Coordinates of C-alpha atoms in Angstrom, one line a residue:
M3 CA 3.3 19.1 -12.8
A4 CA 3.5 18.6 -9.1
T5 CA 3.7 15.0 -8.0
D6 CA 3.0 13.8 -4.5
S7 CA 2.6 10.4 -2.9
D8 CA 0.9 7.5 -4.6
H9 CA -2.2 8.0 -2.5
D10 CA -2.3 11.8 -3.0
A11 CA -3.9 12.1 -6.4
P12 CA -7.6 13.1 -6.6
A13 CA -10.1 10.3 -7.0
P14 CA -10.6 9.5 -10.7
A15 CA -13.7 10.5 -12.4
A16 CA -16.1 7.7 -13.4
P17 CA -15.6 6.6 -17.0
A18 CA -17.6 8.7 -19.4
G19 CA -19.3 7.0 -22.3
K20 CA -18.5 3.7 -23.8
R21 CA -14.9 2.6 -24.4
D22 CA -13.3 1.3 -27.6
K23 CA -13.3 -2.4 -26.9
A24 CA -11.6 -3.3 -30.2
E25 CA -8.6 -1.1 -29.2
K26 CA -8.5 -2.8 -25.8
R27 CA -8.4 -6.3 -27.5
D28 CA -5.5 -5.2 -29.6
K29 CA -3.6 -4.0 -26.5
A30 CA -4.4 -7.2 -24.6
G31 CA -3.2 -9.3 -27.4
K32 CA 0.1 -7.5 -27.5
R33 CA 0.4 -7.8 -23.7
Q34 CA -0.1 -11.6 -23.7
K35 CA 2.4 -11.9 -26.4
D36 CA 5.0 -9.9 -24.4
R37 CA 4.4 -11.9 -21.3
G38 CA 4.6 -15.4 -22.8
A39 CA 3.5 -16.8 -19.4
G40 CA 1.4 -19.9 -19.2
S41 CA -1.3 -21.0 -16.7
R42 CA -1.2 -24.0 -14.4
G43 CA -4.9 -24.1 -13.8
S44 CA -7.6 -22.2 -12.0
T45 CA -9.2 -22.2 -8.5
A46 CA -12.7 -21.9 -7.1
R47 CA -14.0 -18.4 -7.0
A48 CA -16.5 -16.6 -4.8
G49 CA -18.3 -13.3 -4.8
T50 CA -20.7 -11.3 -7.0
A51 CA -18.3 -11.2 -9.9
T52 CA -19.5 -13.3 -12.8
P53 CA -17.8 -14.9 -15.8
A54 CA -17.4 -12.4 -18.6
G55 CA -18.4 -14.7 -21.5
E56 CA -18.0 -12.8 -24.7
R57 CA -16.9 -9.4 -23.2
G58 CA -13.4 -9.6 -24.6
T59 CA -9.9 -9.7 -23.2
A60 CA -8.1 -7.5 -20.7
A61 CA -6.8 -4.2 -21.5
G62 CA -3.2 -3.2 -21.5
R63 CA -1.5 -1.8 -18.4
G64 CA -2.3 1.7 -17.3
P65 CA -0.1 4.7 -17.3
E66 CA 3.4 4.2 -16.0
N67 CA 5.4 6.5 -13.7
R68 CA 8.7 4.9 -13.7
T69 CA 12.3 6.1 -13.2
S70 CA 15.3 4.6 -14.9
A71 CA 17.1 1.9 -12.9
P72 CA 19.9 3.2 -10.7
S73 CA 23.3 1.6 -10.5
R74 CA 23.5 -0.9 -7.7
G75 CA 25.9 -1.4 -4.8
R76 CA 26.2 -0.7 -1.1
T77 CA 25.6 3.0 -1.4
T78 CA 23.2 3.1 -4.4
W79 CA 20.6 5.0 -2.4
R80 CA 22.9 7.8 -1.7
R81 CA 22.3 9.4 -5.0
V82 CA 21.2 13.0 -4.8
G83 CA 18.2 12.7 -7.1
A84 CA 16.8 15.3 -9.4
T85 CA 18.4 18.7 -8.7
L86 CA 15.8 21.3 -7.6
S87 CA 16.4 25.0 -7.4
G88 CA 14.5 27.9 -6.0
A89 CA 15.7 30.0 -8.9
L90 CA 13.1 31.1 -11.4
V91 CA 13.7 32.5 -14.9
L92 CA 10.7 34.1 -16.5
A93 CA 10.7 35.1 -20.2
L94 CA 8.3 38.0 -20.1
A95 CA 6.0 38.7 -23.0
G96 CA 6.1 42.5 -22.3
G97 CA 8.4 45.0 -24.1
V98 CA 12.1 45.4 -23.3
A99 CA 13.8 48.8 -23.1
V100 CA 17.0 49.1 -25.2
G101 CA 18.9 52.3 -25.5
G102 CA 16.0 54.5 -24.5
G103 CA 13.7 52.8 -27.0
L104 CA 11.1 50.0 -26.7
L105 CA 11.2 46.9 -28.8
E106 CA 7.9 45.9 -30.2
R107 CA 5.9 43.7 -27.8
P108 CA 4.6 40.5 -29.3
R109 CA 0.9 40.2 -29.5
A110 CA 0.7 36.8 -27.8
A111 CA 2.7 34.9 -25.3
S112 CA 4.8 31.9 -26.2
S113 CA 2.7 28.7 -26.4
D114 CA 5.4 26.9 -24.3
P115 CA 4.7 27.3 -20.5
L116 CA 7.4 28.2 -18.1
V117 CA 8.4 25.4 -15.8
V118 CA 9.1 26.3 -12.2
A119 CA 10.9 23.9 -9.9
V120 CA 9.1 23.2 -6.6
P121 CA 11.4 22.7 -3.6
P122 CA 11.2 19.4 -1.7
T123 CA 9.3 19.4 1.5
Q124 CA 9.3 17.4 4.8
V125 CA 8.3 13.7 4.6
A126 CA 5.8 12.8 7.4
L127 CA 4.8 9.2 7.9
A128 CA 2.0 8.6 10.5
C129 CA 2.0 5.3 12.3
P130 CA -1.0 3.6 13.9
G131 CA -0.9 3.1 17.6
P132 CA -1.4 -0.3 19.4
G133 CA -4.7 -2.1 18.7
E134 CA -7.7 -0.9 20.7
A135 CA -11.1 -2.4 21.5
P136 CA -13.6 -1.1 19.0
D137 CA -15.2 1.3 21.5
G138 CA -11.8 2.6 22.6
G139 CA -12.0 0.8 25.9
A140 CA -11.2 -2.6 27.4
T141 CA -13.2 -5.7 26.6
D142 CA -14.8 -8.0 29.2
S143 CA -12.0 -9.8 31.0
E144 CA -14.5 -12.2 32.7
L145 CA -15.4 -13.6 29.3
G146 CA -11.8 -13.8 28.2
G147 CA -12.0 -10.8 25.9
A148 CA -9.4 -8.5 27.4
S149 CA -6.2 -8.2 25.4
V150 CA -2.7 -7.1 26.4
T151 CA -1.1 -5.6 23.4
T152 CA 2.6 -5.0 22.9
A153 CA 3.7 -2.7 20.1
D154 CA 6.8 -1.5 18.2
V155 CA 7.4 1.3 15.7
R156 CA 10.5 1.3 13.5
A157 CA 11.8 4.1 11.2
L158 CA 14.8 4.6 8.9
V159 CA 16.0 7.4 6.7
L160 CA 18.7 7.0 4.1
P161 CA 21.3 9.8 3.3
R162 CA 21.3 11.8 0.1
G163 CA 24.9 12.2 -1.1
D164 CA 27.1 13.4 1.7
E165 CA 24.3 15.1 3.7
E166 CA 23.4 13.5 7.1
P167 CA 19.6 12.8 7.3
R168 CA 17.6 14.9 9.8
A169 CA 14.6 13.1 11.2
V170 CA 12.6 12.7 14.4
L171 CA 10.2 9.9 15.5
G172 CA 7.7 10.9 18.1
P173 CA 4.1 11.7 19.0
L174 CA 1.7 12.9 16.4
A175 CA 1.6 16.4 17.7
E176 CA 4.7 18.3 16.7
G177 CA 7.4 18.7 19.4
G178 CA 9.4 16.1 21.2
G179 CA 10.4 12.6 20.0
E180 CA 13.6 10.7 19.4
T181 CA 16.1 12.0 16.9
L182 CA 17.2 9.2 14.5
T183 CA 20.9 8.3 14.7
G184 CA 23.2 5.9 13.0
T185 CA 26.1 5.4 10.7
G186 CA 26.7 6.8 7.3
D187 CA 24.6 4.0 5.8
A188 CA 21.3 5.1 7.5
V189 CA 19.8 6.7 10.6
V190 CA 17.2 4.6 12.5
A191 CA 15.0 4.7 15.5
T192 CA 12.7 2.4 17.4
L193 CA 9.7 3.4 19.5
A194 CA 8.8 0.6 21.9
Q195 CA 5.3 0.4 23.3
P196 CA 4.0 3.7 22.0
E197 CA 0.9 5.0 23.9
G198 CA -0.8 6.1 20.7
S199 CA -0.2 7.1 17.1
S200 CA 3.3 8.4 16.2
V201 CA 4.9 10.1 13.3
L202 CA 8.3 10.1 11.5
R203 CA 9.2 13.6 10.3
A204 CA 12.2 13.6 7.9
E205 CA 13.6 16.9 6.6
P206 CA 14.6 17.3 3.0
S207 CA 18.2 17.7 1.8
A208 CA 19.2 20.7 -0.1
S209 CA 17.8 19.2 -3.3
A210 CA 15.7 16.2 -2.6
A211 CA 12.9 14.9 -0.3
A212 CA 14.0 12.4 2.4
F213 CA 14.2 8.7 1.5
A214 CA 12.4 7.4 4.5
A215 CA 10.4 4.3 5.6
A216 CA 8.5 3.5 8.8
A217 CA 6.2 0.8 10.0
G218 CA 4.4 -0.3 13.2
A219 CA 3.4 -3.7 14.6
S220 CA 1.4 -4.8 17.6
R221 CA 0.6 -8.3 19.0
A222 CA -1.9 -9.7 21.4
D223 CA -1.7 -13.3 22.4
T224 CA -5.1 -13.6 24.0
G225 CA -8.5 -11.9 24.1
D226 CA -10.7 -10.3 21.4
L227 CA -7.7 -8.7 19.7
R228 CA -5.6 -11.8 19.6
G229 CA -3.5 -11.5 16.5
L230 CA -0.6 -9.7 14.8
A231 CA -1.3 -6.4 13.2
A232 CA 1.2 -4.4 11.2
A233 CA 1.4 -1.8 8.4
S234 CA 3.7 0.7 6.8
C235 CA 3.1 4.2 8.1
P236 CA 1.3 6.1 5.3
P237 CA 2.1 9.8 4.5
G238 CA -0.5 12.5 4.6
A239 CA -2.6 12.5 1.4
T240 CA -5.7 14.2 -0.1
S241 CA -7.1 10.9 -1.3
S242 CA -6.7 7.4 0.2
W243 CA -8.3 4.1 -0.9
L244 CA -8.8 1.6 2.0
V245 CA -9.9 -1.8 0.8
G246 CA -10.5 -4.4 3.5
G247 CA -12.6 -5.4 6.5
T248 CA -16.3 -5.9 7.1
T249 CA -18.9 -4.4 9.4
E250 CA -21.1 -7.4 9.7
L251 CA -22.2 -8.7 13.1
G252 CA -19.2 -9.7 15.2
A253 CA -16.8 -7.5 13.2
S254 CA -15.4 -4.0 13.6
A255 CA -13.6 -1.6 11.3
V256 CA -12.4 1.6 13.0
L257 CA -11.2 4.3 10.6
A258 CA -8.3 6.4 12.0
L259 CA -7.5 9.8 10.5
R260 CA -4.2 11.5 11.4
N261 CA -3.4 15.1 10.5
V262 CA 0.3 15.4 10.1
G263 CA 0.2 19.0 8.8
S264 CA -0.3 22.4 10.4
T265 CA -3.8 23.2 9.1
P266 CA -7.1 21.6 9.9
A267 CA -8.4 19.1 7.3
T268 CA -12.0 18.3 6.5
V269 CA -12.5 14.7 5.5
S270 CA -15.4 13.2 3.4
L271 CA -16.0 9.5 3.0
R272 CA -17.4 7.3 0.3
A273 CA -18.0 3.6 0.8
W274 CA -18.8 0.6 -1.4
D275 CA -20.1 -3.0 -0.6
A276 CA -20.9 -6.0 -2.7
V277 CA -24.0 -4.4 -4.1
G278 CA -22.5 -1.0 -5.0
E279 CA -21.9 2.4 -3.3
V280 CA -23.6 2.7 0.0
A281 CA -24.6 5.7 2.1
V282 CA -22.2 6.9 4.8
G283 CA -23.4 8.5 8.0
G284 CA -21.4 11.4 9.3
T285 CA -19.3 11.9 6.2
S286 CA -17.8 15.3 7.1
I287 CA -15.1 14.9 9.7
L288 CA -12.9 17.7 11.0
V289 CA -9.3 16.6 11.8
P290 CA -7.3 19.3 13.7
P291 CA -3.6 19.5 13.0
G292 CA -1.4 17.1 15.0
Q293 CA -4.4 15.1 16.1
E294 CA -6.1 11.7 15.4
V295 CA -9.9 11.2 14.9
R296 CA -11.4 7.7 15.0
Q297 CA -14.7 6.6 13.6
A298 CA -16.3 3.2 13.9
L299 CA -17.4 2.3 10.4
E300 CA -19.9 -0.3 11.8
A301 CA -21.9 2.7 12.9
S302 CA -21.6 4.8 9.8
V303 CA -21.5 1.9 7.2
P304 CA -23.4 -0.9 9.0
D305 CA -23.7 -4.5 7.7
A306 CA -21.1 -4.1 4.9
E307 CA -19.9 -7.6 4.0
R308 CA -17.1 -6.4 1.7
L309 CA -15.9 -3.0 2.6
A310 CA -14.0 -0.4 0.5
V311 CA -13.6 3.3 1.5
L312 CA -12.4 6.4 -0.2
V313 CA -11.1 9.1 2.1
T314 CA -10.9 12.6 0.6
A315 CA -9.3 15.5 2.6
T316 CA -9.5 19.2 1.9
G317 CA -7.7 22.1 3.6
G318 CA -4.9 19.7 4.6
Q319 CA -3.7 16.1 4.3
V320 CA -4.5 13.1 6.4
S321 CA -2.9 9.7 6.9
A322 CA -5.7 7.1 7.0
T323 CA -5.8 3.5 8.1
V324 CA -8.6 1.1 9.3
Q325 CA -8.2 -1.2 12.3
T326 CA -10.1 -4.4 11.7
S327 CA -11.1 -7.2 14.2
Q328 CA -13.5 -10.1 14.1
L329 CA -15.1 -12.6 16.5
T330 CA -16.7 -15.9 16.0
G331 CA -19.0 -15.9 18.9
L332 CA -16.5 -15.4 21.8
T333 CA -13.5 -16.7 19.8
P334 CA -11.1 -14.2 18.3
A335 CA -11.1 -14.4 14.5
G336 CA -8.3 -12.1 13.5
T337 CA -7.2 -8.4 13.6
D338 CA -5.1 -6.2 11.4
V339 CA -4.5 -2.7 10.1
V340 CA -5.7 -1.9 6.6
A341 CA -3.2 0.5 4.9
P342 CA -4.0 2.6 1.8
T343 CA -3.8 0.6 -1.4
A344 CA -2.7 1.8 -4.9
M345 CA -4.9 4.3 -6.8
P346 CA -7.4 2.9 -9.4
A347 CA -5.5 1.4 -12.4
L348 CA -5.9 -1.1 -15.2
E349 CA -3.3 -3.3 -13.5
Q350 CA -2.6 -3.9 -9.8
L351 CA 0.1 -6.0 -8.1
V352 CA -0.4 -7.3 -4.5
P353 CA 2.9 -8.8 -3.2
G354 CA 3.2 -11.0 -0.1
V355 CA 0.4 -13.6 -0.8
V356 CA 1.8 -16.6 1.1
L357 CA -0.8 -19.4 0.9
T358 CA -1.0 -22.7 2.9
T359 CA -2.6 -25.9 1.7
T360 CA -6.4 -25.6 1.6
T361 CA -9.4 -27.3 0.0
V362 CA -11.8 -25.7 -2.5
D363 CA -14.7 -25.9 0.0
E364 CA -12.9 -24.2 2.9
S365 CA -15.0 -21.7 4.8
D366 CA -13.7 -18.1 5.5
P367 CA -10.7 -18.5 3.1
S368 CA -8.0 -16.2 2.0
L369 CA -9.2 -14.0 -0.9
V370 CA -8.6 -11.2 -3.3
R371 CA -10.9 -8.1 -3.1
I372 CA -11.6 -6.0 -6.2
L373 CA -13.6 -2.7 -6.3
N374 CA -14.9 -1.3 -9.5
P375 CA -15.4 2.4 -8.8
G376 CA -16.6 3.2 -12.3
D377 CA -20.2 3.5 -13.6
E378 CA -20.0 0.6 -16.1
P379 CA -19.3 -3.1 -15.5
T380 CA -15.7 -4.1 -16.1
T381 CA -13.9 -7.4 -16.8
V382 CA -11.0 -8.5 -14.5
R383 CA -8.5 -11.3 -14.8
L384 CA -6.6 -12.5 -11.8
E385 CA -3.3 -14.5 -11.7
L386 CA -0.9 -15.7 -9.0
L387 CA 2.7 -14.9 -10.0
G388 CA 5.0 -17.5 -8.5
S389 CA 8.6 -18.5 -8.7
D390 CA 7.9 -21.0 -11.5
G391 CA 5.2 -19.4 -13.5
T392 CA 1.6 -18.1 -13.2
T393 CA -1.6 -19.7 -12.0
A394 CA -4.9 -18.3 -13.3
L395 CA -7.6 -17.5 -10.8
T396 CA -10.1 -16.7 -13.5
D397 CA -10.8 -18.4 -16.9
D398 CA -9.8 -16.8 -20.2
A399 CA -13.1 -14.7 -20.3
G400 CA -12.4 -13.2 -16.8
L401 CA -14.9 -12.0 -14.3
V402 CA -17.3 -9.2 -14.7
V403 CA -17.4 -6.9 -11.7
E404 CA -20.6 -4.7 -11.8
A405 CA -20.4 -0.9 -11.7
G406 CA -19.7 0.2 -8.1
A407 CA -19.5 -3.3 -6.8
V408 CA -16.9 -5.0 -4.5
A409 CA -16.1 -8.6 -5.4
D410 CA -14.3 -11.1 -3.3
V411 CA -12.5 -13.9 -5.2
S412 CA -11.7 -17.0 -3.0
L413 CA -8.2 -18.4 -2.9
A414 CA -9.4 -21.7 -1.4
G415 CA -7.8 -24.6 -3.2
A416 CA -5.1 -22.4 -4.7
P417 CA -1.6 -24.0 -4.7
A418 CA 0.4 -23.4 -1.5
G419 CA 3.4 -21.1 -2.0
T420 CA 4.6 -17.5 -2.1
F421 CA 3.0 -15.3 -4.7
T422 CA 2.1 -11.9 -6.0
V423 CA -1.5 -11.4 -7.2
R424 CA -1.8 -9.6 -10.5
A425 CA -5.2 -8.1 -11.5
V426 CA -5.7 -6.8 -15.0
A427 CA -8.9 -5.0 -15.9
D428 CA -10.6 -3.3 -18.8
D429 CA -11.3 -0.3 -16.6
P430 CA -9.5 1.1 -13.5
V431 CA -10.0 -0.9 -10.4
V432 CA -8.8 -1.0 -6.8
A433 CA -7.4 -4.2 -5.3
A434 CA -6.2 -5.8 -2.1
A435 CA -5.9 -9.3 -0.6
M436 CA -6.5 -11.0 2.7
L437 CA -4.6 -13.9 4.2
V438 CA -6.2 -16.2 6.8
R439 CA -4.5 -18.5 9.3
R440 CA -6.6 -21.0 11.2
G441 CA -5.4 -22.3 14.5
E442 CA -6.6 -24.5 17.3
P443 CA -9.7 -23.9 19.5
A444 CA -9.3 -21.5 22.4
P445 CA -10.3 -22.5 26.0
E446 CA -13.3 -20.1 25.8
D447 CA -14.9 -22.3 23.1
P448 CA -13.4 -25.8 22.4
D449 CA -15.5 -26.2 19.3
V450 CA -14.3 -23.0 17.4
P451 CA -10.7 -22.5 16.2
V452 CA -9.0 -19.2 16.6
M453 CA -8.0 -17.3 13.5
D454 CA -5.8 -14.4 12.4
R455 CA -5.9 -12.3 9.2
A456 CA -3.7 -10.0 7.3
W457 CA -4.8 -7.4 4.7
L458 CA -2.4 -6.7 1.9
P459 CA -2.6 -3.5 -0.2
A460 CA -1.7 -3.3 -3.9
L461 CA 1.6 -1.5 -4.4
P462 CA 2.7 0.4 -7.5
P463 CA 6.0 -1.1 -9.0
V464 CA 9.1 1.0 -8.5
T465 CA 12.8 0.7 -8.9
S466 CA 13.8 2.0 -5.5
A467 CA 12.1 1.3 -2.2
A468 CA 12.8 0.9 1.5
L469 CA 11.1 -1.3 4.1
A470 CA 11.1 -0.9 7.9
L471 CA 10.7 -4.1 9.8
P472 CA 9.1 -3.6 13.2
G473 CA 9.3 -6.1 16.0
V474 CA 11.6 -8.6 14.3
G475 CA 13.1 -10.7 17.1
S476 CA 10.5 -9.7 19.6
L477 CA 6.9 -9.4 18.4
V478 CA 7.8 -11.3 15.2
D479 CA 10.0 -14.4 14.9
R480 CA 10.1 -14.6 11.1
G481 CA 10.1 -12.2 8.2
V482 CA 9.9 -13.2 4.5
L483 CA 10.5 -10.5 1.8
V484 CA 8.4 -11.1 -1.3
I485 CA 9.2 -9.3 -4.5
G486 CA 6.7 -9.4 -7.4
N487 CA 7.6 -8.6 -11.0
G488 CA 4.7 -7.9 -13.3
E489 CA 6.9 -7.2 -16.3
A490 CA 8.0 -9.6 -19.0
D491 CA 11.7 -9.0 -18.4
T492 CA 13.6 -10.6 -15.5
A493 CA 14.4 -8.2 -12.6
E494 CA 17.7 -8.1 -10.8
V495 CA 17.1 -6.7 -7.3
M496 CA 19.8 -5.7 -4.9
V497 CA 18.6 -6.1 -1.3
T498 CA 20.6 -4.4 1.4
A499 CA 19.8 -5.2 5.1
L500 CA 20.3 -2.6 7.9
N501 CA 20.6 -3.2 11.6
G502 CA 19.3 -1.2 14.5
G503 CA 22.4 1.0 14.4
G504 CA 21.9 1.9 10.8
E505 CA 24.8 -0.3 9.7
V506 CA 24.8 -2.5 6.6
L507 CA 24.5 -6.2 7.7
G508 CA 24.7 -7.6 4.2
T509 CA 23.5 -7.5 0.6
Q510 CA 22.0 -10.1 -1.7
E511 CA 21.1 -9.9 -5.3
V512 CA 17.7 -11.5 -6.0
T513 CA 16.6 -12.6 -9.5
V514 CA 12.8 -12.2 -10.0
P515 CA 11.5 -13.9 -13.2
G516 CA 9.2 -12.0 -15.5
S517 CA 5.6 -12.3 -14.4
G518 CA 6.9 -14.0 -11.3
S519 CA 7.8 -13.6 -7.6
A520 CA 10.8 -14.3 -5.5
A521 CA 11.1 -14.8 -1.7
L522 CA 14.0 -14.1 0.7
E523 CA 14.2 -14.9 4.4
V524 CA 15.0 -11.6 6.1
T525 CA 17.1 -13.3 8.8
S526 CA 19.4 -14.8 6.1
L527 CA 20.9 -11.3 5.6
G528 CA 22.1 -11.2 9.2
S529 CA 21.0 -10.9 12.8
G530 CA 19.0 -7.9 14.1
V531 CA 17.6 -6.7 10.8
S532 CA 15.7 -3.4 11.2
G533 CA 15.0 -2.7 7.6
V534 CA 15.9 -3.3 4.0
V535 CA 16.6 -1.2 0.9
L536 CA 15.7 -2.5 -2.6
E537 CA 17.2 -1.3 -5.9
S538 CA 16.0 -2.9 -9.1
D539 CA 16.6 -2.6 -12.8
V540 CA 13.0 -3.3 -13.5
P541 CA 10.0 -1.9 -11.5
V542 CA 8.9 -4.3 -8.8
S543 CA 6.4 -4.4 -5.9
S544 CA 7.7 -5.7 -2.5
A545 CA 6.3 -6.5 0.9
A546 CA 7.5 -8.4 4.0
V547 CA 5.3 -11.1 5.5
L548 CA 5.7 -11.1 9.3
T549 CA 4.7 -14.1 11.4
F550 CA 4.8 -15.3 15.0
A551 CA 4.4 -19.0 16.0
D552 CA 1.7 -18.8 18.7
V553 CA 0.8 -21.9 20.7
L554 CA -2.7 -21.9 19.2
G555 CA -1.7 -21.1 15.7
E556 CA 0.4 -18.8 13.5
L557 CA -0.2 -15.0 13.7
I558 CA 0.4 -13.1 10.5
A559 CA 0.7 -9.5 9.1
V560 CA 2.2 -7.9 6.0
V561 CA 4.1 -4.6 5.6
G562 CA 4.5 -3.0 2.2
A563 CA 7.7 -1.4 0.9
Q564 CA 7.7 2.4 0.5
A565 CA 9.0 4.0 -2.6
D566 CA 11.7 6.7 -2.7
P567 CA 9.5 9.8 -2.8
Q568 CA 11.9 12.0 -4.7
V569 CA 10.7 13.0 -8.1
E570 CA 11.2 16.2 -10.0
R571 CA 8.4 18.5 -8.9
S572 CA 7.5 21.4 -11.1
A573 CA 4.7 23.7 -12.0
A574 CA 3.8 25.2 -15.4
V575 CA 3.4 28.9 -15.6
T576 CA 2.1 30.8 -18.6
I577 CA 2.4 34.6 -18.8
S578 CA 0.3 36.2 -21.5
G579 CA 0.7 39.7 -22.9
S580 CA -1.8 42.5 -22.5

């Protein structure tokens, strides 16, 4: 069957009927036996989720879409991938003329459907523009609210075999832009200070979709939008889950919809909060081709403490993100871009959770956000996967998340370090995490410290991925690659760094323990890193944590790795006799 991006599957139907809990307990027991990972304790929790009591243990992991691990080395990503052809052979169920006669036609068609290869298409990754004030205009400079934002978009495309990649990075509307250039290792491009949204369009090779990655970052050192915002540039999709942000007083969440295709797309919205699904005003949105439409969710979904949104497009595909920003009075309290998270699943991995030392009673802490989109309560268990084992965030019984509810689980008091969050649930859930950095008070209010926030999406584990690193050395002074392994087996990951000319700076093999995480300083691979390529023998989830040491406190953002999109795409065709 045809396979598109991770965010391009239709929204799952709500669970029908009661599930077989005994079967889930059997699967959970096998899973825990396979992992063999211990717990170092638990942390304080917050939110509407409640202890599960006697509800049972977590279910096994959900369906897996995994490819076999490729061989590693400097040019491992140059593989051609699955061979696709436009040729089509049909075994007709009708009669066949032979020597003037007609062989008897079978009464029914073969039960085996014909498989028709679907040729690869263009990869289009749409990147958010620089941060804007919630109303699209400037903030009040007399009150210190005006922000000067600098931005950077970076893109890379890796070759397939001996074919030179063909790609352009430019404005959202087709036409114009910068052609990516480079060496035989990769082609790259940088778009400095874009005026608005941009798009990377990478053409397929003769037999495979382009292996591409793009990401954007923006930074404001003062004003309401003070903070570092960054995200990978998502492809167009028919379904996107956006988990993050709030629309309470003092906060803004601006939904941006970008149509990277050639036909108009009609978008509908569903939204959830702590108490369940909530009504959305103005749910039908027309997005013309090559354009961006923005909608302030504080107007259509007001007073949502814990926001999760499902974007569904018909007639075309859209790339969706949410720009979040918050104020504490007049003091900036963080901004970021919420990128699409993984589709609902029984297990979710959120890499890049870098925690500082906190106390259990800390206000406005880092957290994990879980949405249960089903129509029955579900039990969720949360763990931090670190370099030396796991730390449970829930007790053995887990937490119950009510049907349609969004739960925030506090990370206050959790151990400092670099982790991947693993969520295991009895029913499919959607997940994300938020990191908080607290700084010193700003001149506008000497009693209130400034803050910054980063929203991290869950990322499906894969064996081959690429990561563009925007603004390293300019907007960003440090980048840490975090690789999370949710499997029981140790993963050996080959990390290859590329510079701004598309040349290989260096490679390093990283060992990631089973049910664990590993971290790597990006700058340790060489000077001027523009992106990295990851090849693993075990599926892993990866992200880069980007930081800037501001005088008032650290600014932070996280960019997720993007999987090689090339999979064998086919359609089943059945021809029946008359």
